[in-house]
Amino acid sequence: MTPRGRTNQLLYQAELLLDTAAVDDEHVEARRMALEEGALALLELALNAALRELTEHAMLAQHDWRELLREDGRSLAELERLRELARRDESWLAVLMQRLDALQDVEGAARRESTVSPVLISTAERLSLADELRWCLGEFKRELAGMRETSYEW
């Protein structure tokens, strides 16, 4: 499989997990959380695979996003573009990186759905982790398409 093929495969698998409807039983919340965190883990693998794909011309020894996207990391056009995205708090990459950090934390990234009384009015709309990940995935794919074009030109 090519690096591009592996990146595409991981993105597709993450989409499949996010689109899997959970069976409505006593384990529905745990199953939903497992699907969300599984999709998030696949997105991390996809990010690493994309970095390998986009930087293969530089023949880097490793492709971990935590290393490559550090501010003092190697200066490559693709990495600089992603670092810029990571600095913007509302970007898909910044959100994804925050969720990936949470995944490594003891609390995990998936959130339990609150059992708030329907009488209470929620003042802040909060996206579910699955919805956030769907958004990140879509933006990731759009960004990747543009970066592939630039990388291909080199």
Short mmCIF file of N, CA, C and O in Angstrom, two decimals, residues 3 6-14 39-54 63 65 96 137 140 144 148:
data_model
loop_
_atom_site.label_atom_id
_atom_site.label_comp_id
_atom_site.label_asym_id
_atom_site.label_seq_id
_atom_site.Cartn_x
_atom_site.Cartn_y
_atom_site.Cartn_z
N PRO A 3 1.81 5.30 0.80
CA PRO A 3 1.50 6.19 1.93
C PRO A 3 0.16 6.91 1.74
O PRO A 3 -0.61 7.05 2.69
N ARG A 6 -2.67 4.48 2.50
CA ARG A 6 -2.84 4.24 3.94
C ARG A 6 -3.55 5.42 4.61
O ARG A 6 -4.45 5.22 5.43
N THR A 7 -3.17 6.63 4.23
CA THR A 7 -3.85 7.81 4.78
C THR A 7 -5.34 7.75 4.45
O THR A 7 -6.19 7.93 5.34
N ASN A 8 -5.66 7.49 3.20
CA ASN A 8 -7.06 7.41 2.78
C ASN A 8 -7.80 6.31 3.52
O ASN A 8 -8.96 6.48 3.93
N GLN A 9 -7.17 5.16 3.70
CA GLN A 9 -7.79 4.04 4.40
C GLN A 9 -8.14 4.42 5.84
O GLN A 9 -9.25 4.15 6.31
N LEU A 10 -7.21 5.06 6.53
CA LEU A 10 -7.45 5.44 7.93
C LEU A 10 -8.55 6.49 8.05
O LEU A 10 -9.39 6.42 8.95
N LEU A 11 -8.57 7.44 7.14
CA LEU A 11 -9.64 8.45 7.15
C LEU A 11 -11.00 7.80 6.91
O LEU A 11 -11.99 8.12 7.58
N TYR A 12 -11.04 6.87 5.97
CA TYR A 12 -12.28 6.16 5.66
C TYR A 12 -12.74 5.33 6.87
O TYR A 12 -13.93 5.33 7.21
N GLN A 13 -11.82 4.65 7.52
CA GLN A 13 -12.18 3.83 8.67
C GLN A 13 -12.71 4.69 9.82
O GLN A 13 -13.66 4.31 10.51
N ALA A 14 -12.11 5.86 10.01
CA ALA A 14 -12.61 6.78 11.05
C ALA A 14 -14.03 7.22 10.72
O ALA A 14 -14.90 7.28 11.60
N ALA A 39 -12.63 6.24 16.72
CA ALA A 39 -12.50 7.12 15.56
C ALA A 39 -11.40 8.15 15.79
O ALA A 39 -10.62 8.46 14.88
N LEU A 40 -11.32 8.67 17.00
CA LEU A 40 -10.28 9.64 17.33
C LEU A 40 -8.90 9.01 17.21
O LEU A 40 -7.97 9.61 16.65
N ALA A 41 -8.75 7.79 17.69
CA ALA A 41 -7.46 7.09 17.58
C ALA A 41 -7.10 6.86 16.11
O ALA A 41 -5.94 7.02 15.71
N LEU A 42 -8.09 6.52 15.29
CA LEU A 42 -7.84 6.36 13.86
C LEU A 42 -7.45 7.69 13.21
O LEU A 42 -6.61 7.72 12.31
N LEU A 43 -8.05 8.77 13.66
CA LEU A 43 -7.67 10.08 13.12
C LEU A 43 -6.23 10.43 13.49
O LEU A 43 -5.52 11.05 12.69
N GLU A 44 -5.79 10.01 14.67
CA GLU A 44 -4.39 10.24 15.03
C GLU A 44 -3.47 9.44 14.10
O GLU A 44 -2.47 9.95 13.60
N LEU A 45 -3.83 8.19 13.85
CA LEU A 45 -3.05 7.39 12.91
C LEU A 45 -3.06 8.02 11.52
O LEU A 45 -2.04 8.03 10.83
N ALA A 46 -4.21 8.54 11.11
CA ALA A 46 -4.33 9.18 9.80
C ALA A 46 -3.47 10.44 9.73
O ALA A 46 -2.85 10.72 8.70
N LEU A 47 -3.42 11.21 10.81
CA LEU A 47 -2.59 12.41 10.84
C LEU A 47 -1.12 12.03 10.68
O LEU A 47 -0.39 12.64 9.90
N ASN A 48 -0.69 11.00 11.39
CA ASN A 48 0.69 10.54 11.25
C ASN A 48 0.96 10.02 9.84
O ASN A 48 2.02 10.28 9.26
N ALA A 49 0.01 9.29 9.28
CA ALA A 49 0.17 8.77 7.92
C ALA A 49 0.23 9.91 6.91
O ALA A 49 1.02 9.87 5.96
N ALA A 50 -0.60 10.93 7.11
CA ALA A 50 -0.58 12.09 6.21
C ALA A 50 0.75 12.82 6.29
O ALA A 50 1.31 13.24 5.28
N LEU A 51 1.28 12.94 7.51
CA LEU A 51 2.58 13.59 7.66
C LEU A 51 3.68 12.78 6.97
O LEU A 51 4.57 13.35 6.34
N ARG A 52 3.60 11.47 7.05
CA ARG A 52 4.56 10.62 6.34
C ARG A 52 4.44 10.85 4.84
O ARG A 52 5.43 11.02 4.13
N GLU A 53 3.21 10.85 4.37
CA GLU A 53 2.94 11.04 2.94
C GLU A 53 3.43 12.39 2.45
O GLU A 53 4.07 12.48 1.40
N LEU A 54 3.14 13.44 3.19
CA LEU A 54 3.45 14.80 2.75
C LEU A 54 4.92 15.17 2.89
O LEU A 54 5.38 16.12 2.26
N HIS A 63 7.53 10.13 12.04
CA HIS A 63 6.41 10.92 11.53
C HIS A 63 5.33 11.17 12.58
O HIS A 63 4.16 11.32 12.24
N TRP A 65 3.06 13.20 14.90
CA TRP A 65 2.59 14.58 14.81
C TRP A 65 3.09 15.44 15.96
O TRP A 65 3.34 16.63 15.78
N LEU A 96 -8.59 18.99 16.90
CA LEU A 96 -8.17 17.59 16.86
C LEU A 96 -7.04 17.33 17.84
O LEU A 96 -7.06 16.35 18.59
N LEU A 137 -12.67 15.77 10.48
CA LEU A 137 -12.39 14.84 9.40
C LEU A 137 -12.64 15.49 8.03
O LEU A 137 -11.81 15.39 7.13
N PHE A 140 -9.98 18.10 7.52
CA PHE A 140 -8.71 17.40 7.33
C PHE A 140 -8.60 16.94 5.87
O PHE A 140 -7.60 17.17 5.20
N LEU A 144 -5.92 18.26 3.25
CA LEU A 144 -5.02 17.24 2.70
C LEU A 144 -5.01 17.28 1.18
O LEU A 144 -3.96 17.17 0.55
N ARG A 148 -1.68 17.87 -0.84
CA ARG A 148 -1.20 16.85 -1.77
C ARG A 148 -0.84 17.49 -3.11
O ARG A 148 0.15 17.12 -3.73
#
